[in-house]
Amino acid sequence: MPDTTIHNLSRRRFVQGAAAGLTLGFSLPAALAAGAPKAIAASAGAASAGATFEPNAFVRIGSDDTVTVISKHLEMGQGTYTGLATILADELDADWATVRVEGAPADAKRYNNLLWGPAQGTGGSTAMANSWEQMRKAGATARAMLVAAAARQWQVPAEQIQVRQGVVSHPASGRKARFGQLAQAAAAEAVPANVRLKDPKDFTLIGKVAPRKDTAEKVNGKARFTQDVHLPGMLVAVVAHPPRFGATVKSFDASRAKAVKGVVDVVQIPQGVAVLARDTWSAKKGRDALSVTWDESAAFKLGSEEILARYRELAKKPGAVARSEGQVEPALAQAAKVLTAEFDFPYLAHAAMEPMNCVVQFDGQQCEVWNGEQMHTGDQYALAALFGIPPEKVVIHMLYAGGSFGRRASKSADYVLEAAQIVKATGGRAPVKMVWLREDDMRAAYYRPLNHHRLEAALDAQGRLVAWRHRLVGQSIMKGSAMEPAMVKNGIDATSVEGASSLPYAIPNLQVELHTPEDIPVPVLWWRSVGSTHTAYSTEVFLDQVAKAAGKDPVALRLELLAAHPRHAGVLKLAADKAGWGQPLAPGQDGARRGRGVAVHESFRSYVAQVVEVTVAKDGSLKVDRVVCAVDCGVAINPDNVRSQVEGGIGFALSAALYGEITLKEGRVEQGNFDQYPILRINEMPKVETYIVPSAEAPTGMGEPPVPPLAPALANAIAAATGKWLTRLPLRTGELAA
């Protein structure tokens, strides 16, 4: 095993040194599918070296009382490590101070995502949902074995033994032992086939506020990210990518690049030309000096506006039907009033704090990877195919990731394969750290698809909503990937229409249609909350337009249409009540106009309603004053983390609503860094109030659901203040001048 000691440099070294003084897509073989693991790996029960107790794949207890929780899911800032540790530690009755977390290796037989089948990975806000019972059983199993060991040693009935905060005790005799003292004996006990889980009323950590497990390491500089990995002899690679999608390398001249001090080699790979150097800066300088001639004969050369023009024409025609109820066409024809609206949504970059990067080493027989790993099984199989080795010979070390928002969950293992291609092109003579600079991350990446929506609604003579037709036009995320057979049915990509095809409102005549252009090669991928990023906006903004036309209060209309959906209605009522819906806002100063807007949406089985308050100045400048958010995510494992996800999701969504836009001009991405792709500044962040619906339902996701309602609630607030509906994102606030 190579030396993977972290050599922290510059800012990281400063943080560590000063900490004490600071006061501030893939295919799985049938054999693997047939061997899908049980919820708890039963192969454990034996102790490793010394007095370590490892009863299953998810927990290890050492003689020093340390409880190590093994996380099969990536920690990329969303609180996964804390959430999973909370579930297990509560059933174990561990002392939270002794609990630590480490990332699991790539091993779908032990660490598969139970909602995905025999595949390991993080995404779709599934981490807590698929691990809830699994981690509870893992903790309860370890607890039962510790109790059994104590009962055997003390010769007392197991029923008389208590466990609290990492201490096993027998009150009647006064005997006590810490977990570490019982570890070796517990390892000799049989793994129970069944364990009793706690009654929720007995939870001591779940539902409470427990400090996050990743905070201290991220503050003191000990957290391990890909940039912290330095292997002996390692080279750093920066890649010159084609300026247009579909272009390839025609020829290149590496002489000037190789003359740069520190540059070691220049190699061509399928993705472009890689410059390898002793450090990142030298690799970048070498790439800047590189001369590449691109073959653009098959390159895509349309711009964003040209794509949108095509989409708008498609939306005038019927598409593939994703949902159909009643008779929409006759209802529209016979309506007393018909409303129509069109919405445009741009390509969006993921723009995570940490651009794509990966360390790969191949010795001819085994491949090792270090990165913020999100799609373990897909990447493992892709690398195995590239190097011609069995998947189990691909070892993945999961480190922290500085954000993802869907980008690291690559359906094609693109950036991981790019790093491996460089290793292969150099004959595997050295480990390679591939680093994407911010410009690479924006111009050579994958994007949230550009979309166009056309909606029609019919009102009868009494102002009742009797028909709704929704046509969407946009690229398919799933088409062409190994997930297409499961996710694309009858020409409908479920991720394209989610939120529209699942519209909860009681409308007797409803139809959702989809056009999926196949001649647009811009690479697209899921982006935080996927299809709901655009469907929530169009449906919730259009419903407000319907409410105005019908002369109804927007909240009242929604509640009327949500009679069969109590969880939607529950968060809507809570958010409206806490926001003071129906009460007048304080007037704006100097002619500024104020408004309040609402939206409710379900995604990833979590229900979120938001009320936004805005102030619009005479010149059209906008200030988002307040966001009130109500969530129903089942059991809130860690309420503080739920609030953090709400606040982060609102900031993320607001940034996209105000600024987010990737544009193409003659096939080239125009944005390269945050000067051209601005993000929300801290002084623009509104006051956020979060209210969690008490629930006994199994937990659902919170990483993505806070995102969809923000933009439509904001647009509805702007319309309430100004009477103007903004139907294109990002919001063109220049249209709001009085």
XYZ file of C-alpha atoms in Angstrom:
738
model
C 0.000 0.000 0.000
C 1.534 3.346 -0.986
C 2.121 6.131 1.457
C -0.982 8.322 1.417
C 0.179 10.786 4.029
C -1.501 14.149 3.590
C 0.916 17.018 3.083
C -1.285 19.994 3.859
C -0.048 23.159 2.242
C -0.734 26.906 2.232
C -4.216 27.700 3.560
C -4.724 24.184 4.921
C -1.438 24.337 6.853
C -2.346 27.778 8.152
C -5.706 26.547 9.419
C -4.132 23.596 11.201
C -1.366 25.634 12.743
C -3.583 28.472 13.863
C -6.628 26.461 14.980
C -5.819 26.623 18.670
C -5.592 30.395 18.652
C -8.511 31.289 16.412
C -11.509 32.877 18.051
C -13.451 33.574 14.800
C -23.921 5.312 -15.557
C -23.432 1.649 -15.446
C -24.397 -1.947 -16.069
C -24.289 -4.697 -13.467
C -23.798 -8.403 -14.219
C -26.560 -10.858 -13.404
C -24.369 -12.595 -10.867
C -24.106 -9.453 -8.782
C -27.816 -8.748 -9.076
C -28.615 -12.266 -7.913
C -26.334 -11.873 -4.945
C -27.870 -8.675 -3.581
C -27.003 -8.439 0.109
C -29.309 -8.560 3.061
C -29.859 -5.417 5.092
C -27.139 -6.385 7.531
C -24.018 -8.226 6.455
C -24.110 -11.489 8.376
C -20.553 -12.437 7.624
C -19.322 -10.565 10.686
C -19.154 -11.716 14.268
C -15.431 -12.257 14.359
C -13.060 -9.770 15.908
C -10.250 -8.298 13.914
C -6.841 -7.863 15.482
C -6.806 -7.180 19.209
C -10.033 -6.292 20.943
C -11.890 -4.770 18.007
C -15.552 -5.728 17.760
C -17.035 -5.655 14.263
C -20.489 -7.271 14.340
C -21.519 -6.172 10.846
C -20.436 -4.042 7.903
C -21.504 -0.764 9.481
C -19.953 -0.515 12.929
C -16.639 -1.234 14.615
C -15.961 -0.807 18.324
C -12.417 -0.605 19.603
C -10.894 -1.322 22.997
C -10.477 2.445 23.438
C -14.311 2.799 23.362
C -14.253 4.390 19.917
C -17.371 3.574 17.904
C -16.617 3.794 14.188
C -19.630 4.023 11.904
C -18.957 2.972 8.320
C -20.828 5.235 5.902
C -21.713 3.721 2.556
C -22.762 7.192 1.383
C -20.592 10.145 0.422
C -20.334 13.158 2.714
C -20.340 16.164 0.397
C -21.669 18.728 2.847
C -25.217 17.438 3.185
C -24.697 15.839 6.612
C -24.749 12.174 5.610
C -22.024 11.150 8.042
C -23.876 12.725 10.952
C -27.275 11.352 9.950
C -26.134 7.755 9.499
C -24.086 7.864 12.692
C -27.081 9.250 14.604
C -29.324 6.368 13.532
C -26.831 3.666 14.451
C -25.570 5.316 17.642
C -29.090 5.743 19.004
C -29.920 2.041 18.696
C -26.488 1.180 20.079
C -26.904 3.645 22.962
C -23.408 4.912 22.261
C -21.758 7.961 23.764
C -21.953 10.501 20.902
C -18.565 11.903 21.867
C -16.902 8.547 21.087
C -18.531 8.131 17.660
C -16.495 8.698 14.506
C -17.312 8.044 10.865
C -15.314 6.707 7.949
C -16.252 6.182 4.327
C -16.952 2.673 3.117
C -14.969 1.072 0.304
C -16.607 0.268 -3.026
C -18.366 -3.009 -2.330
C -21.934 -3.366 -3.571
C -22.313 -6.746 -1.871
C -22.118 -5.061 1.532
C -22.880 -1.417 0.877
C -25.498 -1.274 -1.851
C -28.081 1.468 -1.904
C -31.197 -0.500 -0.973
C -33.416 1.751 -3.100
C -31.260 1.192 -6.188
C -30.770 -2.558 -6.122
C -27.253 -4.054 -6.134
C -25.451 -0.768 -6.686
C -23.589 1.428 -4.239
C -23.943 5.170 -4.560
C -25.287 8.412 -3.148
C -27.993 10.446 -4.828
C -31.672 11.155 -5.197
C -31.829 12.145 -1.529
C -31.847 8.433 -0.673
C -29.092 8.173 1.943
C -31.285 8.370 5.046
C -34.320 6.760 3.431
C -32.536 3.587 2.315
C -30.387 3.330 5.437
C -33.000 3.982 8.136
C -33.869 0.419 9.096
C -30.493 -0.933 8.015
C -28.504 1.309 10.347
C -30.974 0.847 13.179
C -30.552 -2.926 12.913
C -26.776 -2.574 12.710
C -26.711 -0.598 15.950
C -29.216 -2.834 17.700
C -27.248 -5.922 16.687
C -24.037 -4.566 18.184
C -25.882 -3.564 21.358
C -27.423 -7.031 21.747
C -24.018 -8.690 21.427
C -22.464 -6.353 24.005
C -25.323 -7.143 26.376
C -24.920 -10.878 25.740
C -21.205 -10.663 26.498
C -21.835 -8.779 29.733
C -24.571 -11.213 30.784
C -22.214 -14.147 30.216
C -19.337 -12.544 32.130
C -21.493 -11.420 35.047
C -23.748 -14.493 35.042
C -26.921 -12.403 35.099
C -30.012 -12.364 32.858
C -29.599 -10.164 29.791
C -33.001 -8.591 30.526
C -31.570 -6.998 33.672
C -28.770 -5.208 31.820
C -28.976 -1.571 30.780
C -26.981 0.366 28.176
C -26.593 4.134 28.306
C -24.054 6.399 26.594
C -21.494 3.716 25.905
C -21.710 2.022 29.306
C -23.206 -1.422 29.928
C -24.438 -1.891 33.482
C -26.267 -4.273 35.797
C -27.960 -2.010 38.360
C -28.808 -4.835 40.774
C -25.154 -5.816 41.276
C -23.550 -2.475 40.492
C -21.379 -3.962 37.732
C -20.423 -1.656 34.848
C -18.269 -1.906 31.748
C -17.497 0.415 28.902
C -17.995 -0.748 25.321
C -14.242 -1.107 24.829
C -13.903 -3.396 27.831
C -16.508 -5.746 26.362
C -15.382 -5.554 22.727
C -13.342 -8.760 22.616
C -15.948 -10.802 24.479
C -18.779 -9.401 22.357
C -16.943 -10.420 19.192
C -17.188 -14.049 20.321
C -20.974 -13.919 20.654
C -23.240 -15.219 17.902
C -24.778 -12.591 15.655
C -28.502 -12.554 16.505
C -30.840 -13.298 13.618
C -33.417 -10.813 14.883
C -33.149 -7.807 17.151
C -35.755 -5.590 18.737
C -35.622 -1.960 17.684
C -36.373 0.920 20.024
C -39.763 2.450 20.487
C -39.373 5.971 19.054
C -40.281 7.434 22.454
C -36.994 6.031 23.736
C -34.784 7.745 21.155
C -31.966 9.717 22.747
C -30.240 11.051 19.609
C -32.744 10.716 16.772
C -34.874 13.833 16.599
C -32.423 15.730 18.773
C -29.652 18.144 17.850
C -26.335 16.288 17.791
C -23.140 18.086 16.689
C -22.065 17.216 13.152
C -19.264 14.714 12.826
C -17.484 16.440 9.943
C -17.373 19.994 11.312
C -14.253 19.769 13.480
C -12.126 18.147 10.756
C -13.223 20.729 8.211
C -12.397 23.559 10.604
C -9.026 22.279 11.770
C -7.843 21.164 8.322
C -7.748 17.416 8.971
C -10.574 16.588 6.573
C -9.285 14.601 3.587
C -10.265 15.812 0.145
C -8.811 14.674 -3.169
C -6.416 17.611 -3.253
C -4.919 16.348 0.019
C -3.715 13.056 -1.500
C -0.018 13.007 -2.381
C 1.444 9.656 -3.451
C 5.150 8.967 -4.050
C 6.069 9.931 -7.597
C 2.589 11.294 -8.297
C 2.046 13.581 -11.279
C -0.653 16.219 -11.646
C -2.595 16.371 -14.907
C -4.556 19.211 -16.460
C -6.450 18.501 -19.684
C -7.074 20.640 -22.751
C -10.682 19.883 -23.710
C -12.356 20.653 -27.053
C -13.966 24.116 -27.203
C -17.130 22.627 -28.770
C -19.080 19.489 -27.959
C -18.317 16.769 -30.487
C -14.935 18.153 -31.542
C -11.835 15.930 -31.390
C -8.083 16.356 -31.472
C -6.750 16.688 -35.026
C -3.152 17.329 -34.040
C -1.115 18.982 -31.315
C 2.342 20.412 -30.756
C 3.709 19.771 -27.260
C 7.122 21.386 -27.672
C 6.308 24.647 -25.867
C 4.389 22.817 -23.161
C 7.287 20.459 -22.465
C 9.606 23.454 -22.179
C 7.686 24.677 -19.129
C 9.580 23.931 -15.927
C 7.962 21.065 -14.037
C 6.146 19.558 -17.031
C 6.976 15.867 -17.404
C 4.832 14.620 -20.270
C 2.011 15.419 -22.704
C -0.341 12.666 -23.859
C -3.454 12.447 -25.983
C -6.544 10.816 -24.498
C -10.083 10.420 -25.868
C -11.188 13.532 -23.948
C -8.420 15.819 -25.255
C -4.732 16.377 -24.470
C -3.335 15.978 -20.955
C -0.309 17.840 -19.630
C 1.413 16.116 -16.704
C 3.649 17.969 -14.297
C 5.069 17.865 -10.780
C 2.397 20.281 -9.536
C -0.896 21.826 -10.607
C 0.445 25.260 -11.518
C 3.120 23.835 -13.795
C 0.529 21.604 -15.457
C -1.722 24.617 -16.058
C 1.149 26.669 -17.509
C 2.027 23.742 -19.724
C -1.526 23.472 -20.962
C -1.597 27.209 -21.657
C 1.522 26.769 -23.814
C 0.110 23.740 -25.641
C -0.893 24.104 -29.282
C -3.897 21.976 -30.291
C -5.691 21.855 -33.631
C -9.272 20.653 -33.224
C -11.333 18.727 -35.755
C -14.728 20.421 -35.545
C -16.314 18.751 -38.559
C -18.806 16.943 -36.288
C -18.965 19.631 -33.597
C -22.219 21.163 -32.356
C -22.475 24.813 -33.376
C -25.878 26.082 -32.277
C -26.435 28.749 -29.650
C -28.869 28.751 -26.733
C -31.384 31.019 -28.440
C -31.407 28.817 -31.525
C -32.056 25.768 -29.379
C -34.892 27.545 -27.585
C -36.435 28.594 -30.902
C -36.532 24.936 -31.929
C -38.046 23.969 -28.599
C -40.789 26.564 -28.859
C -41.828 25.204 -32.230
C -41.930 21.656 -30.865
C -44.123 22.778 -27.958
C -46.840 23.772 -30.427
C -47.286 20.122 -31.371
C -48.537 17.138 -29.308
C -45.788 15.143 -27.604
C -45.429 11.727 -26.028
C -48.033 11.401 -23.292
C -46.644 11.085 -19.770
C -49.986 11.368 -17.971
C -53.562 11.586 -19.175
C -56.790 11.893 -17.213
C -60.208 12.841 -18.518
C -60.598 14.632 -21.855
C -58.345 17.669 -22.024
C -59.022 18.781 -25.600
C -62.835 19.032 -25.280
C -62.500 20.694 -21.872
C -60.212 23.366 -23.311
C -62.521 23.887 -26.271
C -65.612 24.325 -24.092
C -64.020 26.464 -21.364
C -65.291 29.857 -20.317
C -61.698 31.065 -20.109
C -58.402 29.551 -21.300
C -55.032 30.693 -19.956
C -51.715 30.009 -21.670
C -48.147 30.541 -20.476
C -44.679 29.638 -21.720
C -41.574 29.221 -19.593
C -37.877 29.041 -20.508
C -35.167 27.449 -18.363
C -31.417 27.671 -19.156
C -28.619 25.168 -18.954
C -27.135 25.302 -15.459
C -23.688 24.424 -14.153
C -23.311 22.492 -10.908
C -20.535 24.884 -9.834
C -19.623 22.995 -6.656
C -16.947 24.512 -4.446
C -14.557 21.683 -5.349
C -14.172 21.232 -9.118
C -13.821 17.700 -10.475
C -10.647 15.886 -9.515
C -9.481 12.331 -8.986
C -6.351 10.368 -8.092
C -5.763 7.079 -9.919
C -2.980 4.526 -9.614
C -2.653 1.312 -11.634
C 0.064 -1.287 -11.075
C -0.938 -3.600 -13.899
C -3.168 -5.745 -11.737
C -5.042 -3.429 -9.382
C -6.465 0.050 -9.785
C -6.739 2.359 -6.778
C -8.805 5.533 -6.725
C -8.984 8.401 -4.229
C -11.772 10.945 -4.624
C -15.086 12.235 -3.341
C -16.780 9.101 -4.637
C -20.509 9.304 -5.335
C -21.218 6.416 -7.727
C -19.060 3.610 -6.416
C -20.381 0.693 -8.420
C -20.700 2.514 -11.741
C -17.196 3.917 -11.491
C -15.803 0.592 -10.321
C -17.172 -1.258 -13.345
C -16.167 1.480 -15.781
C -12.569 1.411 -14.529
C -12.499 -2.385 -14.554
C -13.573 -2.375 -18.204
C -10.942 0.237 -19.112
C -8.051 -1.656 -17.514
C -9.349 -5.142 -18.316
C -9.427 -6.308 -14.705
C -12.177 -7.747 -12.462
C -14.273 -5.090 -10.659
C -13.077 -6.304 -7.277
C -9.569 -5.266 -8.340
C -10.728 -1.637 -8.418
C -10.252 -0.220 -4.922
C -11.961 3.086 -4.237
C -11.081 5.239 -1.231
C -14.034 7.526 -0.524
C -12.923 10.939 0.727
C -14.892 14.082 1.500
C -16.239 16.065 -1.448
C -16.626 19.817 -1.517
C -20.135 19.689 -2.917
C -21.589 17.931 -5.925
C -25.242 18.865 -6.560
C -25.379 15.796 -8.795
C -22.160 16.363 -10.742
C -20.062 13.662 -9.087
C -22.851 11.148 -9.670
C -21.753 10.825 -13.267
C -23.833 8.417 -15.326
C -20.799 7.799 -17.558
C -18.018 7.943 -14.926
C -16.640 10.733 -17.139
C -14.111 12.536 -14.968
C -12.973 9.356 -13.201
C -12.412 7.686 -16.560
C -10.571 10.773 -17.763
C -8.066 10.417 -14.924
C -7.722 6.703 -15.637
C -7.227 7.334 -19.356
C -4.255 9.531 -18.497
C -2.765 6.786 -16.336
C -3.291 4.281 -19.133
C -1.781 6.608 -21.755
C 1.375 6.954 -19.643
C 1.680 3.210 -19.148
C 0.817 3.436 -15.483
C 4.334 4.552 -14.642
C 3.116 6.995 -11.964
C -0.007 7.780 -9.972
C -1.927 10.683 -11.495
C -3.997 13.384 -9.857
C -6.246 14.872 -12.502
C -7.361 18.395 -11.639
C -10.074 20.391 -13.358
C -9.778 24.122 -12.977
C -12.973 26.158 -12.635
C -13.048 26.858 -16.364
C -12.858 23.125 -17.104
C -15.671 22.545 -14.649
C -17.923 25.009 -16.482
C -16.945 24.456 -20.102
C -16.189 20.738 -20.312
C -18.822 19.473 -17.943
C -22.405 18.269 -17.776
C -25.359 20.608 -17.263
C -28.935 20.767 -16.051
C -30.848 20.549 -19.358
C -32.248 23.612 -21.049
C -36.061 23.314 -21.109
C -39.124 24.984 -22.564
C -42.626 24.514 -21.124
C -46.031 25.436 -22.535
C -49.063 25.251 -20.242
C -52.760 25.730 -20.826
C -55.535 25.840 -18.219
C -59.300 26.000 -18.573
C -61.756 27.653 -16.192
C -65.494 27.079 -16.292
C -68.128 29.783 -15.818
C -67.857 29.440 -12.019
C -64.089 29.967 -12.100
C -63.277 26.316 -11.392
C -60.094 24.800 -12.825
C -61.372 22.049 -15.124
C -58.476 21.323 -17.479
C -54.698 21.493 -17.553
C -52.279 20.650 -20.359
C -48.541 20.790 -19.880
C -46.031 20.274 -22.700
C -42.334 20.043 -21.904
C -39.385 20.117 -24.312
C -35.895 19.170 -23.189
C -33.055 16.703 -23.493
C -33.269 13.364 -21.749
C -30.787 12.797 -18.953
C -31.232 9.036 -18.985
C -31.264 8.319 -22.728
C -28.107 6.589 -23.871
C -27.083 5.640 -20.349
C -27.236 2.193 -18.771
C -30.163 3.468 -16.698
C -32.314 4.104 -19.774
C -34.177 0.735 -19.653
C -35.344 1.414 -16.109
C -36.018 5.137 -16.366
C -37.297 5.689 -19.905
C -40.673 4.126 -20.678
C -42.606 4.672 -23.920
C -40.287 7.508 -24.819
C -40.766 9.278 -21.485
C -37.728 10.016 -19.333
C -39.163 10.077 -15.819
C -36.638 12.699 -14.750
C -37.840 15.070 -17.483
C -41.455 15.164 -16.290
C -41.202 14.506 -12.561
C -43.128 17.143 -10.661
C -45.346 17.698 -13.701
C -46.558 14.138 -14.218
C -47.008 13.827 -10.449
C -48.945 17.094 -10.087
C -51.065 16.582 -6.928
C -53.887 18.995 -7.706
C -57.369 17.605 -8.342
C -58.033 18.627 -11.946
C -60.606 16.485 -13.793
C -58.954 16.807 -17.219
C -55.183 16.747 -17.163
C -52.515 15.841 -19.691
C -48.723 16.028 -19.573
C -46.719 15.629 -22.789
C -43.009 15.502 -23.539
C -40.798 16.212 -26.531
C -37.252 14.852 -26.253
C -34.951 16.300 -28.949
C -32.267 13.810 -29.927
C -30.090 16.076 -32.061
C -28.700 18.220 -29.235
C -25.364 16.741 -28.036
C -24.834 19.090 -25.087
C -23.972 16.749 -22.167
C -26.708 16.841 -19.527
C -26.976 15.411 -16.043
C -29.150 15.599 -12.965
C -28.808 18.842 -11.034
C -29.931 19.253 -7.445
C -33.636 18.166 -7.440
C -33.447 17.178 -11.144
C -36.727 17.631 -13.084
C -38.403 19.411 -10.213
C -35.990 22.336 -10.750
C -38.112 23.446 -13.691
C -41.464 21.675 -13.306
C -42.111 23.202 -9.872
C -41.530 26.660 -11.308
C -43.846 26.358 -14.276
C -46.662 24.577 -12.433
C -46.639 26.744 -9.301
C -46.287 30.054 -11.125
C -48.994 29.089 -13.611
C -51.297 28.017 -10.787
C -50.955 31.502 -9.286
C -51.972 32.944 -12.643
C -54.989 30.615 -12.585
C -55.854 31.780 -9.057
C -55.762 35.422 -10.157
C -57.936 34.723 -13.178
C -60.411 32.826 -10.988
C -60.430 35.555 -8.348
C -59.184 33.168 -5.665
C -56.522 33.399 -2.993
C -53.472 31.343 -4.067
C -53.298 29.412 -0.786
C -57.041 28.818 -0.688
C -57.042 27.494 -4.266
C -54.199 25.113 -3.540
C -55.863 23.776 -0.406
C -59.094 23.269 -2.337
C -57.223 21.203 -4.936
C -55.152 19.267 -2.360
C -58.011 17.638 -0.441
C -56.663 14.176 -1.344
C -53.063 15.057 -0.427
C -52.889 15.808 3.297
C -49.099 16.014 3.513
C -48.956 18.653 0.768
C -51.776 20.521 2.483
C -50.115 20.166 5.872
C -46.889 21.926 4.919
C -48.810 24.543 2.957
C -51.002 25.419 5.930
C -48.012 25.515 8.269
C -45.915 27.772 6.029
C -48.833 30.105 5.335
C -49.698 30.360 9.013
C -46.125 31.048 10.144
C -45.669 33.616 7.372
C -48.812 35.492 8.328
C -50.495 34.818 5.009
C -53.420 37.159 4.467
C -51.991 39.847 6.723
C -50.726 43.000 4.999
C -47.004 43.561 4.665
C -45.434 46.754 5.949
C -45.299 49.258 3.088
C -42.044 49.760 1.208
C -40.046 52.955 1.432
C -39.406 55.461 -1.378
C -42.044 53.929 -3.618
C -40.785 50.368 -3.249
C -43.381 47.659 -3.747
C -43.713 44.627 -1.510
C -45.225 41.228 -2.151
C -45.647 37.758 -0.717
C -45.715 34.539 -2.784
C -46.214 30.841 -2.109
C -45.322 27.479 -3.637
C -45.614 23.855 -2.507
C -43.912 20.845 -4.035
C -43.065 17.234 -3.315
C -39.807 15.706 -4.482
C -37.965 12.618 -3.314
C -40.951 11.812 -1.078
C -40.505 14.952 1.010
C -43.057 17.759 1.092
C -41.990 21.393 1.174
C -43.929 24.663 1.138
C -42.311 28.076 1.065
C -43.600 31.619 1.412
C -41.306 34.351 0.114
C -41.484 38.067 0.900
C -39.839 40.574 -1.451
C -39.272 44.280 -1.871
C -39.044 45.653 -5.418
C -37.590 49.141 -5.752
C -38.727 51.679 -8.348
C -35.746 50.860 -10.553
C -36.658 47.163 -10.515
C -33.908 46.083 -8.130
C -35.012 43.212 -5.954
C -34.474 42.294 -2.314
C -35.642 38.955 -0.954
C -36.540 39.768 2.633
C -37.796 36.551 4.166
C -38.445 32.896 3.355
C -40.703 30.786 5.552
C -40.321 27.090 4.880
C -42.337 24.126 6.187
C -41.094 20.590 5.573
C -42.481 17.102 6.081
C -39.610 14.658 5.707
C -40.873 11.919 7.987
C -38.750 11.439 11.082
C -36.299 14.322 11.296
C -33.176 12.376 12.273
C -31.259 15.524 13.103
C -33.471 18.649 13.089
C -30.489 20.975 12.974
C -29.230 19.260 9.849
C -32.705 19.535 8.305
C -32.638 23.269 8.937
C -29.154 23.485 7.441
C -30.309 21.706 4.303
C -33.303 24.026 4.022
C -31.131 27.115 4.350
C -28.506 25.755 1.957
C -31.139 24.656 -0.550
C -32.839 28.048 -0.460
C -29.531 29.841 -1.023
C -28.665 27.459 -3.859
C -32.086 27.894 -5.506
C -32.087 31.669 -5.060
C -28.656 31.883 -6.673
C -29.926 29.979 -9.708
C -33.146 31.996 -9.881
C -31.308 35.337 -9.869
C -28.135 34.516 -11.779
C -27.767 30.910 -12.957
C -27.347 30.554 -16.717
C -24.988 28.678 -19.012
C -25.280 30.013 -22.543
C -23.921 28.697 -25.815
C -22.794 30.859 -28.704
C -22.042 28.980 -31.913
C -21.667 25.850 -29.806
C -19.206 27.303 -27.314
C -19.988 27.733 -23.612
C -19.616 31.428 -22.869
C -19.133 31.205 -19.098
C -15.858 30.099 -17.542
C -15.700 31.325 -13.977
C -17.740 33.099 -11.333
C -17.187 36.490 -12.946
C -19.490 35.262 -15.742
C -21.517 32.774 -13.705
C -22.219 34.737 -10.515
C -23.528 33.081 -7.391
C -25.438 34.450 -4.425
C -23.444 36.588 -1.986
C -23.943 36.314 1.763
C -25.436 39.810 1.966
C -28.159 38.718 -0.476
C -29.266 35.774 1.655
C -32.722 36.385 3.141
C -33.908 35.569 6.613
C -34.994 31.907 6.599
C -37.431 30.336 9.046
C -37.784 26.564 9.018
C -40.655 24.592 10.517
C -40.551 20.784 10.618
C -43.800 18.826 10.671
C -43.667 16.245 13.510
C -43.961 12.809 11.931
C -43.710 9.102 12.692
C -43.264 8.252 9.001
C -39.954 6.774 7.847
C -37.435 9.499 7.008
C -37.122 10.777 3.468
C -34.571 13.007 1.768
C -33.712 16.625 2.560
C -30.706 17.285 0.320
C -32.821 18.290 -2.677
C -36.483 18.980 -1.722
C -35.931 22.547 -0.367
C -34.763 23.705 -3.814
C -37.857 23.472 -6.108
C -40.366 25.734 -4.271
C -38.089 28.742 -3.829
C -38.023 30.140 -7.365
C -41.791 29.878 -8.000
C -42.624 31.352 -4.580
C -40.214 34.195 -5.402
C -41.807 34.763 -8.821
C -45.261 34.746 -7.251
C -44.123 37.280 -4.661
C -42.759 39.519 -7.415
C -46.059 39.264 -9.269
C -47.958 40.126 -6.090
C -45.793 43.216 -5.696
C -45.669 44.362 -9.319
C -48.383 42.539 -11.260
C -45.701 41.197 -13.628
C -45.092 37.483 -14.202
C -41.491 36.546 -14.986
C -41.548 33.353 -17.010
C -37.895 33.011 -17.930
C -35.034 32.073 -15.643
C -32.842 33.558 -14.451
C -35.240 36.356 -13.503
C -34.922 39.467 -15.652
C -35.502 41.980 -12.860
C -34.876 44.849 -15.274
C -38.453 44.274 -16.423
C -39.742 45.280 -12.976
C -38.983 49.002 -13.092
C -42.067 51.034 -12.164
